[in-house]
Tab-separated table of C-alpha atoms in Angstrom:
chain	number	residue	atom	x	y	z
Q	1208	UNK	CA	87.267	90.334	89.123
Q	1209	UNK	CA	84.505	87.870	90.292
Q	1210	UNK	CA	80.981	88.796	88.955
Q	1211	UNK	CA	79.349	88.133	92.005
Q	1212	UNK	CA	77.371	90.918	93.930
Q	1213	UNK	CA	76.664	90.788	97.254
Q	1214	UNK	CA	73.709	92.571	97.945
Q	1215	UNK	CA	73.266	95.370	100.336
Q	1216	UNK	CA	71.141	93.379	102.977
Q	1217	UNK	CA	73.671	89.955	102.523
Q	1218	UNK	CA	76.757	92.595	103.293
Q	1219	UNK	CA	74.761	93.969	106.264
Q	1220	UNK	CA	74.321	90.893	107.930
Q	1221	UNK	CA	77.929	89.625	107.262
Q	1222	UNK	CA	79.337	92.758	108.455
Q	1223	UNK	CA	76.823	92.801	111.866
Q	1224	UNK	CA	77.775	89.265	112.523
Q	1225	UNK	CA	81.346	90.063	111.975
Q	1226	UNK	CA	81.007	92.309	114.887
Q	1227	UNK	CA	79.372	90.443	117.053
Q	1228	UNK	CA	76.221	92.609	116.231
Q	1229	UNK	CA	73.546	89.612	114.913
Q	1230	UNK	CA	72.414	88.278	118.131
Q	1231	UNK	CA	70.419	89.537	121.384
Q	1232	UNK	CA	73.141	90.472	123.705
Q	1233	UNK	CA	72.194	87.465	126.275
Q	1234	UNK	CA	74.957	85.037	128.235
Q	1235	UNK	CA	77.247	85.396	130.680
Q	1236	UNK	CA	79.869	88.283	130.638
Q	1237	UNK	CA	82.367	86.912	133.055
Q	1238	UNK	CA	86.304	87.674	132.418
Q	1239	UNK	CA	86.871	84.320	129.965
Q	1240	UNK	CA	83.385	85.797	128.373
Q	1241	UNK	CA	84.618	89.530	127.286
Q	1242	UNK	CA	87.790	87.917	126.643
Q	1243	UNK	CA	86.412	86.431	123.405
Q	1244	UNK	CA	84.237	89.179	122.759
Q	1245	UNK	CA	87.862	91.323	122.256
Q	1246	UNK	CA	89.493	88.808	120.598
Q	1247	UNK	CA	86.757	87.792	118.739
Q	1248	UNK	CA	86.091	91.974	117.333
Q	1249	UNK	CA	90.340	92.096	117.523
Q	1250	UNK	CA	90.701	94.792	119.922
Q	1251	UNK	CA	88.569	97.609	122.148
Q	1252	UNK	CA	89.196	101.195	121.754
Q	1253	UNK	CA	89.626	103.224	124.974
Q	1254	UNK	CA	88.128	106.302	125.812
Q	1255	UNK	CA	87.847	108.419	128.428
Q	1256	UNK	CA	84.742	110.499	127.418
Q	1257	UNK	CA	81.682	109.128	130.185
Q	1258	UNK	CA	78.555	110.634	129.366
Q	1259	UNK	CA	76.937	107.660	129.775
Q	1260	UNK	CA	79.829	105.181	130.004
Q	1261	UNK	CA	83.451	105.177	129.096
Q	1262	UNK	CA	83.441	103.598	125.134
Q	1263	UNK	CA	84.886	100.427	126.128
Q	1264	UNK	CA	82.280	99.629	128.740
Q	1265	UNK	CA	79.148	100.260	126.295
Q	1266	UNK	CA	80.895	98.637	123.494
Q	1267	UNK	CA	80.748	95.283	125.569
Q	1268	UNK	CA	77.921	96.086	127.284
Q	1269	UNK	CA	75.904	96.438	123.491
Q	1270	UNK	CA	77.390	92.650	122.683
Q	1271	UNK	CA	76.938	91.184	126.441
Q	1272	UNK	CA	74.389	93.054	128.602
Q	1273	UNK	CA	75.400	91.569	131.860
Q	1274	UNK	CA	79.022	93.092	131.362
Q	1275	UNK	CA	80.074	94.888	134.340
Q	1276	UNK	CA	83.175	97.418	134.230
Q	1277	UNK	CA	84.794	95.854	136.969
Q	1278	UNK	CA	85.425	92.773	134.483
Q	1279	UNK	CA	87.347	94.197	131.725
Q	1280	UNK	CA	89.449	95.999	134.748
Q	1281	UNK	CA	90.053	92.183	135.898
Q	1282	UNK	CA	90.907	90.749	132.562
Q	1283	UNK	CA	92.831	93.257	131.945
Q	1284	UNK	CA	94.907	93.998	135.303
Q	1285	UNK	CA	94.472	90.831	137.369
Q	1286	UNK	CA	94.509	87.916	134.375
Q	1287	UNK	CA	96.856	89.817	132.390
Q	1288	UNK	CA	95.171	88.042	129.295
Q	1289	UNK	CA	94.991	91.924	127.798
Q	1290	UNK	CA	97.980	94.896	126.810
Q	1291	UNK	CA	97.402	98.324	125.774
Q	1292	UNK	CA	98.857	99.595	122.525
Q	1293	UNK	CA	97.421	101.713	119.610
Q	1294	UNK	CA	95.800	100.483	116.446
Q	1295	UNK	CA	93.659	103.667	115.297
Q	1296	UNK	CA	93.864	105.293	118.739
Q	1297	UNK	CA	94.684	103.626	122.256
Q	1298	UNK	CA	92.948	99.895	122.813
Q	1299	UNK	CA	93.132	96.811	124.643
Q	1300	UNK	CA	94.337	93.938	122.836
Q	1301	UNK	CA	94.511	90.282	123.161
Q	1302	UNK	CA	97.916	89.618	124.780
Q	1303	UNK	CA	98.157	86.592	122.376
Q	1304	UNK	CA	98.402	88.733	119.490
Q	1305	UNK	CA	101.101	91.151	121.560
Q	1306	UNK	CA	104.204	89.797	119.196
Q	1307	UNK	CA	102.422	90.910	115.912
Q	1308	UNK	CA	102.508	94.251	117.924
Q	1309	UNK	CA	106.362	94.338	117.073
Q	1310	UNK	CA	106.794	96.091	113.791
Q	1311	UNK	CA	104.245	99.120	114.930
Q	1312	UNK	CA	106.563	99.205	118.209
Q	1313	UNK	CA	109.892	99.617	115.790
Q	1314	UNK	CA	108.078	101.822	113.979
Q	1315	UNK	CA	106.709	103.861	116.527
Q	1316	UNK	CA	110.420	103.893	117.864
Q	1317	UNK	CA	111.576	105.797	114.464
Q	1318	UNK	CA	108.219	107.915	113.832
Q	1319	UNK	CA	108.063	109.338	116.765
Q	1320	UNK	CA	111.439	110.542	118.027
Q	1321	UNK	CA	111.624	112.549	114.713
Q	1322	UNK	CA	107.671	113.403	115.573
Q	1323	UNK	CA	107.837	114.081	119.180
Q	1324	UNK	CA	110.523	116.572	119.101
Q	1325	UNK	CA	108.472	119.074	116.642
Q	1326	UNK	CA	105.242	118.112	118.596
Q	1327	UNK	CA	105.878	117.964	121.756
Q	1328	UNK	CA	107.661	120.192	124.624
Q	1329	UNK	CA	111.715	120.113	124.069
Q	1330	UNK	CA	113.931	117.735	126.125
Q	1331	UNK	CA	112.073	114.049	126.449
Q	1332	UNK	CA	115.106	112.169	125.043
Q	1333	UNK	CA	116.998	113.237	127.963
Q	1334	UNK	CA	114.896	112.057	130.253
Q	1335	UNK	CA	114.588	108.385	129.160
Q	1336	UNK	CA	117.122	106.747	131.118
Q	1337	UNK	CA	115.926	108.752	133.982
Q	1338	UNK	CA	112.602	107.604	133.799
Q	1339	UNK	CA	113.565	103.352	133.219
Q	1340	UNK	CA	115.666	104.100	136.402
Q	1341	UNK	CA	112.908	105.202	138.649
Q	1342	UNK	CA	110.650	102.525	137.424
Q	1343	UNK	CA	113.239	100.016	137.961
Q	1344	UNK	CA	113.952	100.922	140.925
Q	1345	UNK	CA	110.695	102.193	142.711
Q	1346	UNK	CA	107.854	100.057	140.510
Q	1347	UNK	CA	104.865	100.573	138.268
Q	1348	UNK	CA	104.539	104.535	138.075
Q	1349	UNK	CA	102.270	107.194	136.583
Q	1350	UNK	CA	103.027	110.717	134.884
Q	1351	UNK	CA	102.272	112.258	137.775
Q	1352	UNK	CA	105.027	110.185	139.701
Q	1353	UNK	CA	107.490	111.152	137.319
Q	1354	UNK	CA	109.487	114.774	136.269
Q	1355	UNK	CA	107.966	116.418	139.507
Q	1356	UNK	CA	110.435	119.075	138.844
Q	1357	UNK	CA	109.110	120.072	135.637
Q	1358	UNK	CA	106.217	122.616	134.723
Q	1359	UNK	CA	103.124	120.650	133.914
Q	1360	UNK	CA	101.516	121.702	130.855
Q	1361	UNK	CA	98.375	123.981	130.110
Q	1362	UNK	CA	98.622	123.874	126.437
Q	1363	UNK	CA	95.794	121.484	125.502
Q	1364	UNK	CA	95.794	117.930	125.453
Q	1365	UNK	CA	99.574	117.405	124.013
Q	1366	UNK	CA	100.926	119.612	125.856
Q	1367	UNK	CA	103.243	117.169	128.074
Q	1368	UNK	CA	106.048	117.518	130.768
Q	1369	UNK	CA	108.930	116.121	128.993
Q	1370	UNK	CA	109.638	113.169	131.461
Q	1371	UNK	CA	105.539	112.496	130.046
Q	1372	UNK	CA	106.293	112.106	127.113
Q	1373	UNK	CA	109.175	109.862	127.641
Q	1374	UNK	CA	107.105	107.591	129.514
Q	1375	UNK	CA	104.559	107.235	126.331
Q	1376	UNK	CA	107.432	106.893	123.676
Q	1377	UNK	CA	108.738	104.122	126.123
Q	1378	UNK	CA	105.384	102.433	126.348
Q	1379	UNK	CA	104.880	102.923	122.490
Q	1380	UNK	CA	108.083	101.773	121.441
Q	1381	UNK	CA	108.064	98.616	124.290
Q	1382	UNK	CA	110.178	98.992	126.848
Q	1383	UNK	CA	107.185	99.842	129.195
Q	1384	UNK	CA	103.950	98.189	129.213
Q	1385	UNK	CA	100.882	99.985	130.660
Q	1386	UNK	CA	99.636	97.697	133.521
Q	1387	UNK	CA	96.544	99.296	134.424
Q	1388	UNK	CA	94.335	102.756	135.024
Q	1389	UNK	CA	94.348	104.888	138.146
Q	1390	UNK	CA	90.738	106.690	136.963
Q	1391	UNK	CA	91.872	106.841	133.563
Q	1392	UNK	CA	95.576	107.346	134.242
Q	1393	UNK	CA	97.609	105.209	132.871
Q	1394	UNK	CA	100.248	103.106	134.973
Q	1395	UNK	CA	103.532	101.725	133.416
Q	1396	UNK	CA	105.919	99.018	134.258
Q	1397	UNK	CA	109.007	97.511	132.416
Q	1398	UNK	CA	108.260	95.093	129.943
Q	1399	UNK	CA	110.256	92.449	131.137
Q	1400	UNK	CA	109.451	93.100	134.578
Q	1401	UNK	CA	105.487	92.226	133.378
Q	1402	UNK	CA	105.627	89.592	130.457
Q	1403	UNK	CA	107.037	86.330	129.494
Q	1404	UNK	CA	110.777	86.326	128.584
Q	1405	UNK	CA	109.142	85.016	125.366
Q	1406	UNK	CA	107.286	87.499	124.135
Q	1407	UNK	CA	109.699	90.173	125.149
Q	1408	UNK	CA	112.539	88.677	123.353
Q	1409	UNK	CA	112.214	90.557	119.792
Q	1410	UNK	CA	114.264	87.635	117.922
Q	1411	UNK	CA	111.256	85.173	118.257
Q	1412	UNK	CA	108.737	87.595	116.660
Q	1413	UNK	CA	107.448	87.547	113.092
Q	1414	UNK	CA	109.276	89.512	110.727
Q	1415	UNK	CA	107.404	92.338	108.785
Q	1416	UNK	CA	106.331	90.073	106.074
Q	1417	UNK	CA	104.620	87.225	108.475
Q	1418	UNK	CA	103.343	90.424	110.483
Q	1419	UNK	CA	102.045	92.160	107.334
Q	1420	UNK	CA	100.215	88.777	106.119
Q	1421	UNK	CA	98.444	88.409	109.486
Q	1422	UNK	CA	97.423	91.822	109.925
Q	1423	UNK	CA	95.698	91.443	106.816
Q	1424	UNK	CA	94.321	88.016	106.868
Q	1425	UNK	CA	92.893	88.799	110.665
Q	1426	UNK	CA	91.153	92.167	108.901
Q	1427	UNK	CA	89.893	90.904	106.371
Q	1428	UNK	CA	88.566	87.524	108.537
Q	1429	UNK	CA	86.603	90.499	110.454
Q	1430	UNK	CA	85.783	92.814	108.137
Q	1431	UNK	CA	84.049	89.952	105.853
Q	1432	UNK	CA	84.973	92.099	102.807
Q	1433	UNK	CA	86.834	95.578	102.529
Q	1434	UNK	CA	89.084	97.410	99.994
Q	1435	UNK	CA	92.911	97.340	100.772
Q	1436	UNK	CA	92.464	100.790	102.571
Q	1437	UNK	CA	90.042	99.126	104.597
Q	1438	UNK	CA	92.206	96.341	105.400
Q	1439	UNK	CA	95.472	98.355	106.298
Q	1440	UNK	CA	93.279	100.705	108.659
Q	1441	UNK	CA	91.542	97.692	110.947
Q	1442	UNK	CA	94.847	97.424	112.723
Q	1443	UNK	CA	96.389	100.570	111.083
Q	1444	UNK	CA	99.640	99.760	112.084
Q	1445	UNK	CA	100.386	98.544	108.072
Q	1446	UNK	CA	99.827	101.004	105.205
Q	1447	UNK	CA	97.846	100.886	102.225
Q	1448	UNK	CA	100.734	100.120	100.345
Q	1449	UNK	CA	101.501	97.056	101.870
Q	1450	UNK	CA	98.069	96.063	102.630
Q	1451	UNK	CA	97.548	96.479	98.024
Q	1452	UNK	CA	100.542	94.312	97.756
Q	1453	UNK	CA	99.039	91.644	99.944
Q	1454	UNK	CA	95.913	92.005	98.305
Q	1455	UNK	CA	97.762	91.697	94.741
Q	1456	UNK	CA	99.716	88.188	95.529
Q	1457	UNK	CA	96.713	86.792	97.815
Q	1458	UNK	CA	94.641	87.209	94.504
Q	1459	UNK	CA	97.041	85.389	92.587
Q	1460	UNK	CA	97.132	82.573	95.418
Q	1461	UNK	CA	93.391	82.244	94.916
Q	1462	UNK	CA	93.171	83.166	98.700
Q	1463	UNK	CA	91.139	86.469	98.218
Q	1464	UNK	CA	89.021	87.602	95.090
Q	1465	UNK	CA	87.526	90.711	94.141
Q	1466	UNK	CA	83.388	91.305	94.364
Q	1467	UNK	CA	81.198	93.565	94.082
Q	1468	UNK	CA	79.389	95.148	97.178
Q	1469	UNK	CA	75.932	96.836	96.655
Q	1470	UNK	CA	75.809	99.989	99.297
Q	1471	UNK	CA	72.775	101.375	100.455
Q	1472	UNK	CA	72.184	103.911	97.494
Q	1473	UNK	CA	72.418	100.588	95.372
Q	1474	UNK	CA	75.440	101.785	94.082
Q	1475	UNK	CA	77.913	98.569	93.692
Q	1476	UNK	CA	81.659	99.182	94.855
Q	1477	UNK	CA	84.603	96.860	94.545
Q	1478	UNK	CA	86.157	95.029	97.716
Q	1479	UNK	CA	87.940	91.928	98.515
Q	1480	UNK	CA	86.832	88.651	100.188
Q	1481	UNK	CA	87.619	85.106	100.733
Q	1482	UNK	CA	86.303	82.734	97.709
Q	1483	UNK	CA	83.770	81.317	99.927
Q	1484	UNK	CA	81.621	84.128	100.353
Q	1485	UNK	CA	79.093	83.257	98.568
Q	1486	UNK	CA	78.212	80.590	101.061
Q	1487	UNK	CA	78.681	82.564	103.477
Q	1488	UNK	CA	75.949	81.286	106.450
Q	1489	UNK	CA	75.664	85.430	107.902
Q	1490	UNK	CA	74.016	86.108	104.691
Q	1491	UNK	CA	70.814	83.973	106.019
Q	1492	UNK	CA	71.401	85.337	109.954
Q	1493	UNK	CA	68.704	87.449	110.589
Q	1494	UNK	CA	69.471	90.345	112.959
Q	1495	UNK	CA	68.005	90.498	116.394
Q	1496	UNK	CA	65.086	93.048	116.483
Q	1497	UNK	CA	66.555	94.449	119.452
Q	1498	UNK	CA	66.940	97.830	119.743
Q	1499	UNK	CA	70.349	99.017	120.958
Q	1500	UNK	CA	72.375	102.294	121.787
Q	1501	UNK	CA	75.887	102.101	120.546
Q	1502	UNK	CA	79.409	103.957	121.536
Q	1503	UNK	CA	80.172	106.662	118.477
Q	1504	UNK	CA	83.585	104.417	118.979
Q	1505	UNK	CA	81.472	100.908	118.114
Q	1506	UNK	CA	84.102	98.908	115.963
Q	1507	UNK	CA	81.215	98.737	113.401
Q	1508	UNK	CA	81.501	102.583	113.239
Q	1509	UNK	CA	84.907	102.942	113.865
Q	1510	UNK	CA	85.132	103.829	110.032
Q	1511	UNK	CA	82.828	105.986	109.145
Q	1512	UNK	CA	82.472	105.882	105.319
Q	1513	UNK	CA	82.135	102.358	105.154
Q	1514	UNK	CA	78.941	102.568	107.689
Q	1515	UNK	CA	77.596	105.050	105.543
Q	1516	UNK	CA	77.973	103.019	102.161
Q	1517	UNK	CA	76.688	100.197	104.172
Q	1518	UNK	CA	73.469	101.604	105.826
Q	1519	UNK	CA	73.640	105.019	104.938
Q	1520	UNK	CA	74.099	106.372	107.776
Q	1521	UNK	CA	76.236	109.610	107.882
Q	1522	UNK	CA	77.915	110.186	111.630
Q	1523	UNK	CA	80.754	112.255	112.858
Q	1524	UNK	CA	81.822	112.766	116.720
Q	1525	UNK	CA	80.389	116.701	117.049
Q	1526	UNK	CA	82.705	117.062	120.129
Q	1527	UNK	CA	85.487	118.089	117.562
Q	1528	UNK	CA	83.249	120.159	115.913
Q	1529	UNK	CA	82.698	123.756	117.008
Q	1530	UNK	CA	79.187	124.194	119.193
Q	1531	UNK	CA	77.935	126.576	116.819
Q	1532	UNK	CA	78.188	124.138	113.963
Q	1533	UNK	CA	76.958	120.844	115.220
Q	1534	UNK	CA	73.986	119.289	113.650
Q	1535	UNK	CA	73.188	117.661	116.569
Q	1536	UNK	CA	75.125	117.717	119.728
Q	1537	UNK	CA	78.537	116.976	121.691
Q	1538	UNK	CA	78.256	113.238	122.077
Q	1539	UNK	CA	75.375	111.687	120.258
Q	1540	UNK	CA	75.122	107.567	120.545
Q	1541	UNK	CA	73.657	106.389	117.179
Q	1542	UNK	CA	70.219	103.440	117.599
Q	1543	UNK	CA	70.656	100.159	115.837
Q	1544	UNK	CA	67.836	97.994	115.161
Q	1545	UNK	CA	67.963	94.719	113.421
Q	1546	UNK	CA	70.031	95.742	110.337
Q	1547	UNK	CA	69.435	99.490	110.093
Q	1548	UNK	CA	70.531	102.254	111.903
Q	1549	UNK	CA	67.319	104.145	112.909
Q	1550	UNK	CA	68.349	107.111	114.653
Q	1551	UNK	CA	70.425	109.141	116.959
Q	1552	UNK	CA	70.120	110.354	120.652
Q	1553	UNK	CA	72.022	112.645	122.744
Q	1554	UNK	CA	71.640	111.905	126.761
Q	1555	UNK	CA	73.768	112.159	129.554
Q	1556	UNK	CA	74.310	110.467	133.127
Q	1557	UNK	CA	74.048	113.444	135.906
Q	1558	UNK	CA	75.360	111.137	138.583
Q	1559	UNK	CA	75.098	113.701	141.150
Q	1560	UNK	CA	71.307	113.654	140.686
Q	1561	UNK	CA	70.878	110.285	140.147
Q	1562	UNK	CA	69.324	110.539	136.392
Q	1563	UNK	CA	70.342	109.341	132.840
Q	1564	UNK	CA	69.059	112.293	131.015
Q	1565	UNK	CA	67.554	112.386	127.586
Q	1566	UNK	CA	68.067	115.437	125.463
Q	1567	UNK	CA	67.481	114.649	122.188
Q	1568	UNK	CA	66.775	111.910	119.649
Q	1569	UNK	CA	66.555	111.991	116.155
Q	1570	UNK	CA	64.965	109.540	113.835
Q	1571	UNK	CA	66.613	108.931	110.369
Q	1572	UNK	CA	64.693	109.678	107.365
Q	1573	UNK	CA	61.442	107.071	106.725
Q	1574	UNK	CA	61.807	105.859	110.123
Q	1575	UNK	CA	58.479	106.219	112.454
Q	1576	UNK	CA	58.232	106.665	115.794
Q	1577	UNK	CA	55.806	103.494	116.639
Q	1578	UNK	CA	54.686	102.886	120.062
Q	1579	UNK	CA	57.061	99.374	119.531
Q	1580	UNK	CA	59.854	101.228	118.935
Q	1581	UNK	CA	59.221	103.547	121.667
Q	1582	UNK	CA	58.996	100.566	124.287
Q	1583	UNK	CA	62.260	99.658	123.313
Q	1584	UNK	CA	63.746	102.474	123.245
Q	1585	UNK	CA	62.835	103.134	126.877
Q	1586	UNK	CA	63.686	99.455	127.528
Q	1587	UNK	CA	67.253	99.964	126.399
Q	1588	UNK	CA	67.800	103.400	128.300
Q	1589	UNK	CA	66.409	101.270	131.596
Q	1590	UNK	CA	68.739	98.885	130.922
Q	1591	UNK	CA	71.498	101.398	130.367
Q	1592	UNK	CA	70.547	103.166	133.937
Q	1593	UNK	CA	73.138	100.695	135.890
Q	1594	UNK	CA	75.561	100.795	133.430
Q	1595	UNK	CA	75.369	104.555	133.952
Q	1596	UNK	CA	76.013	104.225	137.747
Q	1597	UNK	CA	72.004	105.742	137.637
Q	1598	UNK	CA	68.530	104.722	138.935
Q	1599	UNK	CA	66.213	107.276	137.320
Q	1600	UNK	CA	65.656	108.240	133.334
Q	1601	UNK	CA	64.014	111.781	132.939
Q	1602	UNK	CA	63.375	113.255	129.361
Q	1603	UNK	CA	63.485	117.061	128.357
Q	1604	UNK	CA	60.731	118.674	127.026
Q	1605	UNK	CA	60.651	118.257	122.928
Q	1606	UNK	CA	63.328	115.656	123.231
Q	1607	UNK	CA	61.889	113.591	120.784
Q	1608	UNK	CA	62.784	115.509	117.005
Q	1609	UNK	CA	60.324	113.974	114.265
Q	1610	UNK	CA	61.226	116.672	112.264
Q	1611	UNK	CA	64.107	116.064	109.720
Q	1612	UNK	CA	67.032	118.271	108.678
């Protein structure tokens, strides 16, 4: 193990500039713009939820603020320069990197026959060919076009018509490919109906070694630094087995070594990095001062421990947790600012009145409520008005919570 530390501001900065966090958002956010911002972070999870925005939109919005929704729609469904697959939950994904998407689809094609059949409603293997057919025959298609015969569940989210759930093993396992949203419903096609013969044709892909190296390699390029764990769950579609092995023999290579990462409670913790971190030019990138709201489902919080080690900040998404024992409410959008993570706020777009609402917002502990920050925080909720399909901000009374828990 290397004896070098890097120190809890140094990983900060590497980490923010990683994510595309360091600088203002400023430039242009036209398709070939957002793009690179999703290549660039590796994917962009999905999410329905819009209390403000949909997660995808203020994700790119936070790194480009002249992003418009309509964009990622355009990249997505018109250039085709995006798929949709899963790496922790449902994203969009560079179509370049589609083949290294193989091995999760084989797997997926094991895990979740075997899966589905104790999860889900009975029947859905039956109902495969069925499904292919009427896609093949009548075009792109969404659950509601398909199984019309069968009762539609009202069983909670999983709770899916069997001809449903056919249509997502197809699309997980690729013979489909989702080609777009209705809304937020998803629309499939046939794979080879939508994609180059090339990158359907499952003989040219990497094997699971090659696909196992790059998964890791493309984490840890992001990450900056991270522990195995860390590294198999960027993509999570390798496991912490594999992603140790890799880890093990890159060592040995001299391709990765082992540091030591100083957390926020100055506690040092072991992780891997390339040998030229020491030099690494994010250590001297100063943050912009900026003061911006992010997505609960910002890549840079998409794991939640780490962010806490990092700038000990503590987070969880309340709306799994029961209303009589959240701390602070359903979907609360944590505050960066330069390096730190000041604070949390809970608003919500009432589009029908024409007004982002501001419930709450809580300041982590030491931070003041300056009439600096204050400007910018009511810049950045202006800013966030159009995003929100809104022209007016309006604040309940004792919205702002000095008081700490």
């Amino acid at each position: 193990m290397s004896d070098f530390v890097l120190t809890n501001r140094a990983a900060r900065r590497v980490f923010m500039h990683r994510h595309l966090l360091s600088d203002a958002p400023t430039g242009p956010a036209k398709n070939a713009d957002i793009l690179n911002v999703v290549t660039k972070l590796g994917f962009v999870q999905l999410d329905s939820i819009n209390t403000v925005a949909r997660a995808h939109d203020l994700i790119l919005f936070t790194r480009k603020a002249q992003y418009q929704p309509k964009v990622l729609k355009s990249v997505y469904e018109h250039d085709r320069t995006l798929f949709e697959h899963w790496t922790h939950d449902a994203a969009v994904i560079p179509l370049e990197f589609y083949p290294q998407w193989q091995m999760r689809r084989n797997r997926d094609a094991t895990r979740l026959k075997g899966h589905w059949k104790e999860g889900r409603r009975e029947g859905f293997e039956s109902k495969i060919q069925a499904v292919l057919d009427q896609i093949r025959e009548q075009g792109p298609c969404c659950s509601a076009d398909v199984g019309k015969d069968e009762k539609r569940g009202s069983g909670g989210w999983w709770d899916w018509h069997p001809s449903k759930t056919a249509l997502e093993y197809l699309w997980r396992s690729g013979a489909l490919c989702v080609v777009g949203r209705d809304g937020f419903q998803k629309r499939y096609d046939l794979t080879d109906r939508v994609l180059d013969q090339q990158l359907c044709d499952t003989n040219l892909g990497p094997d699971e070694a090659e696909t196992i190296d790059w998964c890791c390699n493309q984490a840890l390029d992001r990450l900056g630094f991270g522990t195995h764990a860390e590294i198999a769950a960027f993509w999570a579609h390798i496991t912490p087995a594999e992603a140790k092995t890799w880890c093990t023999r890159a060592g040995e290579r001299g391709d990765i070594i082992q540091i030591m990462i100083e957390g926020a409670d100055k506690q040092l913790k072991p992780a891997f990095a390339r040998p030229d971190i020491a030099d690494d030019p994010a250590q001297l990138i100063k943050p912009t001062s900026r003061l911006r709201v992010l997505s609960p489902f910002d890549p840079a919080l998409r794991d939640r421990k780490r962010a806490s080690r990092l700038f000990g900040f503590d987070f969880t998404v309340e709306m799994f947790v029961p209303e009589p024992k959240r701390k602070y409410g359903y979907y609360v959008f944590p505050l960066l600012e330069g390096d730190r993570l000041v604070g949390r706020v809970d608003m919500k777009a009432f589009r029908d009145q024409d007004v982002l609402r501001v419930k709450a917002l809580w300041l982590e502990r030491g931070v003041r409520w300056t009439p600096a920050r204050a400007k910018a925080f009511d810049s950045e909720v202006q800013r966030l008005t159009k995003l929100a399909g809104v022209s007016t901000v309006e604040f309940d009374n004792n919205w702002l919570r000095i008081d700490q828990f």
